[in-house]
Amino acid sequence: MEAPLLDALTADPPAAAVPWLGEAREAALDALRRDGLPDTRVEAWKYTSLRALAQRRLLRDDASAASRPIGAHVLEGIDAQALRMVFVNGRYRADLSQLPDAEGLSLRSLADTLAHDPDAARGAFVQRDGGIAEAFARLNTATAVDGAILRVAAGVQIPAPLEIVWIGAPAEADLAWHARVLIELGAGASLAVVERHVAEAAHAHLGNLLVRCVVGAGATLAWSTLQDAAPGSSLIRRSEATLAEAAQLHLHTLEAGAQFVRHDLAVDLAGDRARLVSRGVFALRGRQHADTHLDVRHLARDTTCDLVWRGVADERSRGVFHGAITIAPGADGSDAQLSNKNLLLSPNAEIDTQPVLEIHADEVKAAHGATVGQLDERALFYLRSRGIPAEDARMLLTQAFCAAVFAEVEPAPLRERLLARLGGPDGALAS
Amino acid sequence: MLKIDNLHVRVAGKDIIKGLDLEIRAGEVHAIMGPNGAGKSTLGHVLAGREGYEVTGGSVTFDGIDLLALEPEARAAAGVFLAFQYPVEIPGVNNTYFLRAALNAQRKQRGEAELDSMQFLKRVREKLAVLHLKDELLHRAVNEGFSGGEKKRNEIFQMALLEPKLAILDETDSGLDIDALKMVAHGVNAMRDPGRAFLLITHYQRLLDYIVPDVVHVLADGRIVESGDKSLALKLEEHGYAWVAERKLAGAG
């Protein structure tokens, strides 16, 4: 496909301070120029057309990101004492961030790391085999100059959650930013990360974020994402995680704000007894489009994945859910559960869901199911017959449908934040 | 209070109610009995405003207003309450939250001040005490995992809390053991009031041993074919519904 987007973004690529990075950038760029962006004949992009995005001419990066004023309203709702790393249009902002001086916890921006200790950033440019061939990952590898490197030393428990805030701010023109994050937990460590996407004001930027998590033996990472980016913006995220023996990853995701969203979540359960729990909701309206691709691989014995996702599409929006679980040869005793239920609130909305289960091992437990339905008319009438107006009744039922997914989220304040974002007059489900 | 005049209702292309007349005055308790398929539950649903019930003729006025022109929520706010034969389970919606939302939505539609959570809970406790219900009901999702008896009791509890002018009980007695039946009857009797009317839809006479009606109607084939005092229910119990059909034929001849 002709892609003025790529031409604009790959012209004059950033210089690399070290040879390994230069080689990685060059290889990604070559592959990108050769293969371009996928069209809808590519299975993984069947329901998500990049045609409109490919035609856009966006600036690469925001030259003024470091100095753009950010209104106090943007960081409202974040505990003033909370540890946080704040990014504006993909660039780290030390002035808005709050970094602790905690033993065993290291937080640095990618730009700073590349400038002073580039080899420490090398892990951020490693990718799972399949991920390397992905167009936006290539674009990211070729051009990302900022992001974060997070490391928790073995045995260290970080009690308070770390907020990573991605602020989209209007610039002189719409732009594309690319950032990558590496999160490494040593054996037995624990960390909670809250990733937030918010808007300073209206804009139509493209964000391209690549996060890689390496969770050591017996370590626990809790990672929650509240995607509340600007209504006109596009956001492409690729999240990869690899879990060592008895490691745990707890993911909570709420996709709400952006106009066009693609999220690829690729998790490798690489060590025996590794466990992934994922709870997610997408709530769409207007002409929003959100595509979530889960790709979980059971690579070791007695590994567990427990995935519950719900989707709501109203007006002319479109949701796509693809949940793939592979149980590799030798991953005996694995337990894989996937449930995806969806609610269509309008005859013009569409949801496509596809669970895919591949089993190559013995003595596994696996179950998957996906449904697309509408609000229960009997329940709606029941609520209305008690005096609750039709619109409120619809909202109540829709909220209940989604809230079930977040019912067990810990800690409680995070759960309340997720639920609050769903409901209320400005909530993702309000009409 | 309620005046139904020559009502005709069609459901899924089939005529179910075929010229029904009924008048209920404030303070009265009416019972409608009839065989399965006579149109009893259809009547309850039409009065509450359920979609899919097409009124093809006649009128229903409630306190002088055209009830059929109102949305279900407006009927509730006007004072009409339907206790469902099959109360709906609503996972994820907390019972207390639901009840407060319902009560305040009605009050708002009537232009009354909404109750804050303290005022609301006070009222809830009063009603629970009258009905001998456990608090535990409040903390669960609406009807979710409730036994048949608990669902019916929850309907009566909602009725007590919402204090309607006209309460329609659709086979509230079905599936209840004797203790639950007495409890339901007690709830209704405690609410009898010169300003309030009840319409009891039932298949069996048993309920009427505990809630004594002022008027009993027999509904058959979409019409009221016989009305009388409480002794009519006893006759029905004795002779069965075939007896009504025979009398009707004899009368017509």
XYZ file of C-alpha atoms in Angstrom:
684
model
C 0.000 0.000 0.000
C 1.191 3.546 -0.782
C 2.008 5.072 2.564
C 2.882 8.762 2.686
C 2.825 8.233 6.472
C 5.905 6.009 6.335
C 7.717 8.244 3.852
C 7.337 11.188 6.203
C 8.229 9.287 9.352
C 11.241 7.388 8.042
C 12.959 10.284 6.311
C 16.112 11.362 8.131
C 16.110 8.635 10.834
C 17.706 9.386 14.194
C 21.410 8.659 14.639
C 22.477 5.813 16.899
C 25.087 6.248 19.604
C 26.146 2.602 19.585
C 26.627 0.077 16.779
C 24.001 -2.454 17.970
C 21.363 0.241 17.908
C 22.469 1.520 14.507
C 22.203 -1.996 13.128
C 18.787 -2.570 14.677
C 17.475 0.728 13.319
C 18.832 0.070 9.875
C 17.437 -3.468 9.700
C 14.012 -2.255 10.819
C 14.070 0.569 8.315
C 15.061 -1.709 5.440
C 12.313 -4.175 6.295
C 9.797 -1.380 6.618
C 10.722 0.097 3.257
C 10.511 -3.334 1.696
C 7.204 -4.507 3.235
C 5.417 -1.252 4.075
C 2.211 -1.392 6.104
C -0.034 -4.473 6.081
C -3.362 -4.319 4.290
C -6.527 -6.177 5.257
C -5.443 -9.272 3.306
C -2.993 -9.883 6.138
C -4.890 -12.030 8.643
C -3.855 -10.039 11.714
C -5.189 -6.834 10.105
C -8.308 -8.339 8.558
C -10.743 -6.131 10.467
C -8.557 -3.070 10.893
C -7.754 -1.082 7.806
C -4.703 1.160 7.899
C -5.647 2.837 4.616
C -6.724 6.173 6.111
C -3.825 6.289 8.559
C -1.322 5.452 5.815
C -2.397 8.507 3.849
C -1.690 10.945 6.649
C 1.414 13.101 6.663
C 2.440 13.509 10.264
C 5.463 15.205 11.738
C 7.891 12.884 13.453
C 8.216 13.811 17.100
C 7.471 17.043 18.826
C 10.491 19.340 18.873
C 8.873 21.412 21.613
C 7.702 18.503 23.745
C 10.201 19.386 26.467
C 8.724 22.833 27.019
C 5.061 22.518 26.175
C 2.961 23.859 29.043
C 0.705 21.196 30.560
C -2.391 22.280 32.459
C -2.793 21.072 36.021
C -6.106 19.409 35.038
C -4.224 16.726 33.122
C -2.575 15.246 36.205
C -5.662 15.600 38.351
C -6.674 12.398 40.008
C -3.113 11.191 40.440
C -1.985 11.085 44.018
C 0.426 13.999 44.475
C 2.813 11.713 46.341
C 2.674 8.961 43.713
C 5.810 7.885 41.921
C 5.374 8.914 38.348
C 7.060 9.224 35.013
C 5.340 11.687 32.725
C 5.733 11.916 28.964
C 4.447 14.618 26.639
C 4.009 13.572 23.017
C 6.327 10.667 23.700
C 9.142 12.678 25.328
C 10.080 12.324 28.975
C 9.359 15.349 31.166
C 11.476 15.406 34.293
C 9.688 18.575 35.473
C 6.337 16.760 35.646
C 7.701 13.494 36.980
C 8.366 12.369 40.495
C 11.044 9.784 40.912
C 11.842 8.168 44.207
C 15.132 7.426 45.700
C 14.281 3.854 46.517
C 16.732 1.073 47.112
C 16.506 -1.533 44.379
C 14.344 0.522 42.022
C 15.848 2.190 39.002
C 13.798 4.472 36.756
C 15.384 6.323 33.861
C 14.201 7.782 30.629
C 15.281 6.002 27.481
C 16.743 9.213 26.039
C 18.893 9.695 29.121
C 19.959 6.056 29.103
C 20.875 6.159 25.413
C 22.911 9.319 25.991
C 24.863 8.123 29.027
C 24.766 4.352 29.228
C 23.373 3.053 25.934
C 24.087 -0.596 26.609
C 21.695 -0.479 29.568
C 18.920 0.179 27.044
C 19.694 -2.825 24.922
C 16.940 -4.948 26.465
C 14.372 -2.415 25.302
C 15.268 -3.230 21.703
C 14.975 -6.985 22.075
C 11.731 -8.437 20.818
C 9.840 -11.644 20.629
C 10.418 -13.382 17.275
C 7.034 -12.635 15.688
C 7.011 -9.069 16.970
C 10.075 -8.081 15.021
C 8.198 -8.491 11.755
C 5.386 -6.187 12.786
C 5.273 -2.907 10.832
C 4.682 -0.536 13.727
C 7.278 -2.301 15.839
C 9.744 -1.786 12.995
C 8.787 1.868 12.773
C 9.266 2.111 16.508
C 12.660 0.428 16.430
C 13.787 2.669 13.595
C 12.737 5.954 15.151
C 12.030 5.786 18.906
C 14.331 8.058 20.869
C 12.593 8.162 24.232
C 10.681 6.034 26.699
C 11.637 4.446 29.986
C 13.885 1.813 31.465
C 12.524 0.407 34.726
C 14.340 -2.127 36.813
C 13.434 -3.672 40.127
C 16.235 -5.621 41.772
C 15.754 -9.193 42.889
C 13.688 -9.567 46.030
C 12.621 -5.913 46.160
C 8.929 -5.180 46.720
C 7.769 -1.725 45.659
C 4.653 -1.031 47.717
C 3.180 2.023 45.948
C 2.105 1.890 42.307
C 4.197 3.669 39.705
C 2.239 5.859 37.311
C 3.461 6.142 33.741
C 1.496 8.950 32.142
C 1.433 9.536 28.407
C 0.069 12.988 27.689
C -0.952 13.908 24.179
C -0.735 17.669 23.749
C -1.754 19.734 20.713
C 1.235 20.913 18.677
C 1.695 23.132 15.604
C 0.609 20.172 13.497
C -0.500 16.609 14.114
C 2.460 14.373 14.761
C 3.546 10.833 15.419
C 5.542 9.874 18.494
C 7.337 6.615 19.125
C 8.416 5.417 22.516
C 9.521 2.215 24.136
C 9.585 0.982 27.672
C 11.479 -1.835 29.300
C 10.267 -3.186 32.619
C 12.542 -5.733 34.276
C 11.742 -7.436 37.541
C 14.419 -9.497 39.224
C 13.580 -12.786 40.899
C 10.991 -12.403 43.640
C 10.499 -8.680 43.007
C 7.108 -7.004 42.796
C 5.888 -3.843 41.151
C 2.558 -2.277 40.206
C 2.460 -0.024 37.157
C -0.448 2.132 36.069
C -0.135 3.226 32.474
C -2.349 6.146 31.602
C -3.036 7.800 28.279
C -4.572 11.226 28.612
C -5.056 14.358 26.536
C -4.006 17.905 27.353
C -6.507 19.119 24.720
C -7.901 17.992 21.377
C -5.434 16.688 18.794
C -5.118 13.911 16.216
C -1.648 12.549 16.923
C -0.489 8.998 16.369
C 1.188 7.338 19.322
C 3.273 4.211 18.852
C 4.246 2.622 22.147
C 6.183 -0.566 22.612
C 6.498 -2.030 26.080
C 8.554 -5.053 26.967
C 8.344 -6.750 30.356
C 10.748 -9.307 31.671
C 9.374 -10.850 34.839
C 11.900 -12.888 36.803
C 11.312 -16.113 38.691
C 8.651 -15.738 41.361
C 8.249 -12.023 40.609
C 4.868 -10.299 40.292
C 4.024 -7.449 37.961
C 0.618 -5.769 38.143
C 0.070 -3.607 35.121
C -3.045 -1.560 34.548
C -3.761 0.554 31.520
C -6.348 3.308 31.358
C -6.477 4.383 27.762
C -8.185 7.722 27.754
C -6.325 9.399 24.918
C -7.727 12.314 22.880
C -10.941 11.498 20.994
C -9.348 12.238 17.599
C -6.068 10.474 18.202
C -4.677 7.115 17.112
C -2.744 4.798 19.371
C -0.806 1.711 18.405
C 0.500 -0.291 21.318
C 2.509 -3.435 21.406
C 3.027 -5.028 24.808
C 5.280 -8.005 25.213
C 6.006 -9.934 28.349
C 8.021 -12.976 29.179
C 7.475 -14.730 32.482
C 10.041 -16.919 34.195
C 9.294 -19.743 36.585
C 6.358 -19.028 38.944
C 6.277 -15.412 37.785
C 2.937 -13.642 37.682
C 1.550 -10.919 35.466
C -1.771 -9.261 36.272
C -3.092 -7.020 33.526
C -6.070 -4.715 33.656
C -6.978 -2.735 30.598
C -9.648 -0.183 29.855
C -9.719 1.085 26.288
C -11.867 4.186 26.050
C -10.637 7.457 24.590
C -8.802 7.304 21.287
C -10.403 7.246 17.871
C -8.283 4.455 16.436
C -6.633 1.857 18.617
C -4.637 -1.255 17.998
C -3.182 -3.187 20.893
C -1.117 -6.321 20.496
C -0.466 -8.142 23.730
C 2.018 -10.967 23.425
C 2.848 -12.967 26.527
C 5.226 -15.890 26.827
C 4.732 -18.157 29.808
C 8.310 -19.328 29.585
C 8.922 -20.797 33.035
C 7.078 -23.590 34.832
C 4.023 -22.412 36.806
C 4.094 -18.919 35.298
C 0.687 -17.277 35.493
C -1.055 -14.573 33.470
C -4.325 -12.970 34.536
C -5.821 -10.431 32.170
C -9.011 -8.436 32.568
C -9.997 -5.961 29.912
C -12.830 -3.818 28.646
C -13.254 -1.755 25.555
C -16.089 0.758 25.502
C -16.579 2.419 22.141
C -18.913 4.941 20.598
C -19.037 7.477 17.800
C -16.798 6.160 15.063
C -14.185 4.714 17.370
C -12.289 1.640 16.284
C -10.425 -0.572 18.747
C -8.642 -3.778 17.898
C -7.174 -5.958 20.645
C -4.981 -8.898 19.750
C -3.928 -11.245 22.513
C -1.287 -13.820 21.774
C -0.403 -16.029 24.727
C 2.077 -18.863 24.473
C 2.346 -21.588 27.072
C 5.950 -22.703 26.730
C 6.486 -24.508 30.034
C 4.735 -26.943 32.322
C 1.810 -26.110 34.601
C 1.462 -22.580 33.250
C -1.816 -20.726 33.580
C -3.601 -18.019 31.672
C -6.949 -16.600 32.692
C -8.272 -14.007 30.246
C -11.607 -12.224 30.593
C -12.429 -9.426 28.187
C -15.642 -7.579 27.527
C -16.497 -5.170 24.768
C -19.232 -2.607 24.264
C -19.857 -0.865 20.964
C -22.384 1.919 20.533
C -23.326 4.224 17.633
C -21.092 3.500 14.618
C -18.086 2.144 16.480
C -16.271 -1.071 15.786
C -14.527 -3.442 18.141
C -12.222 -6.267 17.207
C -11.007 -8.936 19.582
C -8.637 -11.703 18.667
C -7.565 -14.018 21.442
C -4.962 -16.585 20.528
C -3.592 -19.118 22.976
C -0.967 -21.638 21.994
C 0.086 -24.505 24.227
C 3.458 -25.631 22.974
C 4.702 -29.216 22.905
C 5.896 -30.157 26.360
C 3.821 -27.507 28.162
C 1.926 -30.294 29.914
C -0.460 -29.455 32.720
C -1.203 -26.016 31.302
C -4.493 -24.336 32.105
C -5.856 -21.789 29.620
C -9.134 -19.935 30.003
C -10.406 -17.241 27.675
C -13.777 -15.550 27.761
C -14.810 -12.656 25.570
C -18.356 -11.328 25.789
C -19.546 -8.345 23.836
C -22.491 -6.040 23.808
C -23.790 -4.209 20.759
C -25.781 -1.133 21.701
C -26.572 0.067 18.213
C -27.523 -1.608 14.938
C -24.727 0.348 13.270
C -21.997 -0.842 15.606
C -19.953 -3.952 14.912
C -17.857 -6.335 16.965
C -15.748 -9.112 15.543
C -14.383 -11.624 17.988
C -12.274 -14.645 17.392
C -10.834 -16.957 20.033
C -8.140 -19.281 18.731
C -6.805 -22.180 20.726
C -3.929 -24.366 19.595
C -2.900 -27.272 21.767
C 0.216 -29.349 21.216
C 0.651 -30.751 24.725
C -0.944 -33.369 26.955
C -3.094 -33.165 30.057
C -4.051 -29.555 29.529
C -7.192 -27.777 30.637
C -8.425 -25.276 28.109
C -11.681 -23.431 27.569
C -12.577 -20.505 25.436
C -15.761 -18.760 24.493
C -16.890 -15.622 22.744
C -20.312 -14.059 22.347
C -21.797 -10.945 20.826
C -25.207 -9.957 22.110
C -27.527 -7.147 22.965
C -28.944 -5.833 26.189
C -31.445 -8.171 27.800
C -34.857 -6.674 26.971
C -36.435 -8.357 29.977
C -33.915 -6.779 32.335
C -34.422 -3.416 30.653
C -38.183 -3.626 31.124
C -37.767 -4.763 34.715
C -35.692 -1.679 35.550
C -38.035 0.671 33.682
C -41.088 -0.826 35.363
C -39.542 0.299 38.649
C -39.274 3.882 37.439
C -35.743 3.994 36.029
C -35.758 5.916 32.719
C -34.796 3.926 29.623
C -31.447 5.646 29.064
C -30.406 5.209 32.695
C -31.520 1.597 32.630
C -29.415 0.913 29.536
C -26.436 2.575 31.168
C -26.899 0.628 34.386
C -27.005 -2.694 32.552
C -24.046 -1.827 30.343
C -22.006 -0.725 33.323
C -22.873 -3.911 35.158
C -21.807 -5.930 32.129
C -18.364 -4.324 32.156
C -17.946 -3.909 35.898
C -17.999 -7.659 36.468
C -14.609 -7.808 34.750
C -13.031 -5.395 37.217
C -14.751 -6.753 40.326
C -11.602 -8.413 41.636
C -9.070 -5.714 40.758
C -6.695 -4.888 43.603
C -5.953 -2.471 45.166
C -9.409 -1.028 45.756
C -8.582 2.569 44.704
C -7.516 1.327 41.282
C -10.690 -0.725 40.964
C -12.756 2.315 41.857
C -10.905 4.390 39.298
C -11.598 1.859 36.562
C -15.249 1.626 37.534
C -15.621 5.382 37.809
C -14.168 5.776 34.347
C -16.845 3.434 33.013
C -19.797 5.073 34.709
C -20.928 8.541 35.622
C -22.033 11.414 33.380
C -18.630 11.667 31.646
C -17.964 7.940 31.721
C -16.940 5.842 28.771
C -20.440 4.406 28.660
C -22.408 7.651 29.014
C -24.360 8.592 25.939
C -58.531 4.771 39.999
C -58.121 2.273 37.143
C -60.640 2.048 34.340
C -60.193 -0.463 31.539
C -62.680 -0.109 28.737
C -63.142 -2.703 25.976
C -59.405 -3.500 25.844
C -58.051 -5.576 22.960
C -54.439 -6.756 22.946
C -52.474 -8.698 20.369
C -49.204 -10.488 21.111
C -47.027 -11.890 18.321
C -49.897 -11.601 15.858
C -52.372 -13.386 18.114
C -55.364 -11.770 19.831
C -55.048 -12.467 23.546
C -57.291 -9.933 25.235
C -60.594 -9.474 23.457
C -62.749 -6.761 24.945
C -61.878 -6.558 28.625
C -63.687 -4.174 30.970
C -62.555 -3.578 34.530
C -62.864 -0.785 37.046
C -60.927 -0.645 40.293
C -61.514 2.060 42.884
C -59.037 3.291 45.478
C -58.931 1.068 48.542
C -60.206 -2.030 46.731
C -58.555 -5.397 46.276
C -59.524 -7.201 43.082
C -58.542 -10.717 42.125
C -58.436 -11.990 38.574
C -58.551 -15.729 38.238
C -58.601 -17.847 35.177
C -57.206 -20.854 33.400
C -53.789 -20.904 31.776
C -53.734 -18.938 28.543
C -56.738 -16.780 29.460
C -54.663 -13.595 29.184
C -54.009 -12.926 32.886
C -50.288 -12.210 32.617
C -50.795 -10.314 29.369
C -53.063 -7.928 31.253
C -50.360 -7.313 33.875
C -47.701 -6.662 31.261
C -49.901 -4.348 29.204
C -50.690 -2.266 32.274
C -46.962 -1.992 33.126
C -46.059 -1.060 29.539
C -44.046 -3.977 28.240
C -43.016 -3.724 24.592
C -44.377 -6.253 22.137
C -47.929 -6.024 23.455
C -50.018 -4.304 20.812
C -53.169 -2.598 21.978
C -55.570 -2.903 19.062
C -58.611 -1.344 20.757
C -60.065 0.126 23.913
C -58.612 2.370 26.580
C -57.018 2.343 30.022
C -57.176 5.380 32.274
C -55.383 5.674 35.587
C -56.411 8.544 37.840
C -57.979 10.104 34.772
C -54.875 9.964 32.548
C -54.324 7.761 29.514
C -52.066 5.069 30.962
C -51.286 3.470 27.614
C -49.644 6.689 26.369
C -47.013 6.576 29.124
C -43.573 4.938 29.024
C -43.084 2.155 31.609
C -40.991 4.437 33.850
C -43.674 7.141 33.776
C -46.327 4.587 34.729
C -44.167 3.585 37.689
C -43.783 7.216 38.721
C -47.546 7.681 38.388
C -47.962 4.862 40.909
C -48.367 1.614 38.974
C -46.332 -1.350 40.213
C -46.122 -4.824 38.718
C -44.810 -7.676 40.857
C -43.400 -10.014 38.211
C -44.323 -13.641 37.911
C -40.702 -14.279 36.918
C -38.510 -11.553 38.468
C -35.447 -10.920 36.308
C -31.919 -11.604 37.533
C -29.596 -8.674 36.898
C -25.985 -9.665 37.636
C -23.677 -6.799 38.519
C -26.410 -4.436 39.718
C -26.512 -4.254 43.486
C -30.005 -4.545 44.966
C -29.651 -1.525 47.247
C -28.265 0.604 44.449
C -31.082 -0.481 42.185
C -33.787 0.274 44.761
C -32.426 3.699 45.530
C -32.069 4.511 41.832
C -35.659 3.387 41.257
C -37.114 5.283 44.196
C -35.232 8.475 43.389
C -36.043 8.233 39.688
C -39.723 8.056 40.584
C -39.452 10.932 43.031
C -37.609 13.008 40.476
C -40.284 12.373 37.847
C -42.920 13.447 40.375
C -40.996 16.597 41.243
C -40.183 15.401 44.772
C -36.809 15.724 46.481
C -34.520 12.721 46.130
C -33.622 10.800 49.285
C -30.024 10.815 50.432
C -28.451 7.531 51.459
C -29.231 8.020 55.168
C -32.909 8.738 54.525
C -33.072 5.888 52.074
C -31.502 3.351 54.429
C -33.849 4.390 57.211
C -36.792 3.662 54.965
C -35.286 0.360 53.861
C -34.831 -0.782 57.470
C -38.460 0.050 58.293
C -39.770 -1.995 55.386
C -37.423 -4.896 56.046
C -38.674 -5.038 59.619
C -42.326 -5.108 58.542
C -41.644 -7.944 56.103
C -39.263 -9.864 58.398
C -36.615 -9.861 55.678
C -32.899 -10.235 56.153
C -30.462 -7.430 55.354
C -28.430 -9.870 53.372
C -30.853 -9.512 50.457
C -29.694 -5.934 50.021
C -26.053 -6.710 49.440
C -26.599 -9.095 46.577
C -27.129 -8.357 42.904
C -30.768 -7.915 41.906
C -32.430 -11.347 42.159
C -29.165 -13.068 41.269
C -29.017 -16.532 42.772
C -32.230 -15.883 44.737
C -34.490 -18.860 45.339
C -37.989 -18.688 43.860
C -39.383 -17.622 47.229
C -36.707 -14.978 47.750
C -37.455 -13.476 44.352
C -41.138 -13.156 45.166
C -40.379 -11.694 48.574
C -38.024 -9.232 46.942
C -40.880 -8.125 44.687
C -43.077 -7.492 47.723
C -40.214 -5.666 49.401
C -39.847 -3.418 46.357
C -43.571 -2.770 46.448
C -43.384 -1.807 50.111
C -40.492 0.531 49.439
C -41.933 2.200 46.343
C -45.441 2.591 47.853
C -47.416 2.468 44.608
C -51.074 3.506 44.278
C -51.925 0.435 42.255
C -50.049 -2.809 42.789
C -50.527 -5.616 40.298
C -49.330 -8.979 41.598
C -48.811 -11.413 38.750
C -49.000 -14.965 40.145
C -46.950 -13.910 43.122
C -48.259 -17.006 44.908
C -46.969 -19.505 42.376
C -44.105 -21.641 43.588
C -44.347 -20.425 47.199
C -44.496 -22.673 50.212
C -47.068 -21.872 52.843
C -44.732 -19.788 55.010
C -43.597 -17.652 52.100
C -47.201 -17.283 50.973
C -48.216 -16.023 54.409
C -45.316 -13.614 54.408
C -46.329 -12.221 51.014
C -49.945 -11.924 52.166
C -48.838 -10.183 55.326
C -46.844 -7.700 53.224
C -49.850 -6.931 51.068
C -52.299 -6.695 53.969
C -49.968 -4.326 55.818
C -50.128 -2.017 52.824
C -53.910 -2.034 52.366
C -55.001 1.539 52.540
C -57.999 3.633 51.440
C -55.738 5.342 48.886
C -54.250 2.179 47.412
C -55.638 -0.568 45.216
C -54.469 -4.101 44.421
C -54.993 -6.352 41.461
C -54.113 -9.955 42.278
C -53.607 -12.185 39.278
C -53.702 -15.806 40.330
C -54.459 -19.267 39.159
C -55.360 -20.656 42.565
C -57.749 -19.643 45.276
C -55.168 -20.341 47.991
C -53.721 -16.812 48.043
C -57.199 -15.405 48.628
C -57.438 -17.229 51.960
C -54.806 -14.809 53.180
C -55.556 -11.709 51.146
C -59.308 -11.336 51.142
C -60.442 -9.595 47.966
C -63.377 -7.209 47.585
C -64.116 -8.419 44.070
C -63.203 -11.603 42.192
C -63.239 -11.768 38.383
C -62.945 -14.770 36.147
C -60.967 -14.207 32.987
C -61.458 -16.652 30.133
C -60.457 -16.330 26.526
C -59.493 -12.664 26.865
C -62.653 -11.426 28.571
C -64.018 -11.163 32.070
C -66.821 -13.688 32.056
C -67.937 -13.484 35.631
C -67.478 -11.174 38.610
C -68.532 -11.581 42.187
C -67.487 -11.370 45.804
C -64.913 -13.604 47.474
C -67.304 -16.568 47.399
C -66.804 -16.785 43.634
C -63.241 -17.898 44.227
C -64.445 -20.705 46.464
C -66.955 -21.852 43.866
C -64.225 -21.891 41.256
C -62.019 -23.935 43.503
C -64.844 -26.396 43.983
C -66.078 -26.717 40.414
C -63.010 -25.861 38.315
C -62.811 -23.451 35.375
C -64.931 -25.710 33.153
C -67.855 -24.760 35.335
C -67.499 -21.092 34.297
C -67.389 -22.002 30.636
C -70.538 -24.094 30.995
C -72.396 -21.354 32.838
C -71.332 -18.890 30.188
C -72.689 -21.119 27.432
C -75.927 -21.693 29.331
C -76.309 -17.948 29.867
C -75.707 -17.248 26.201
C -78.339 -19.848 25.267
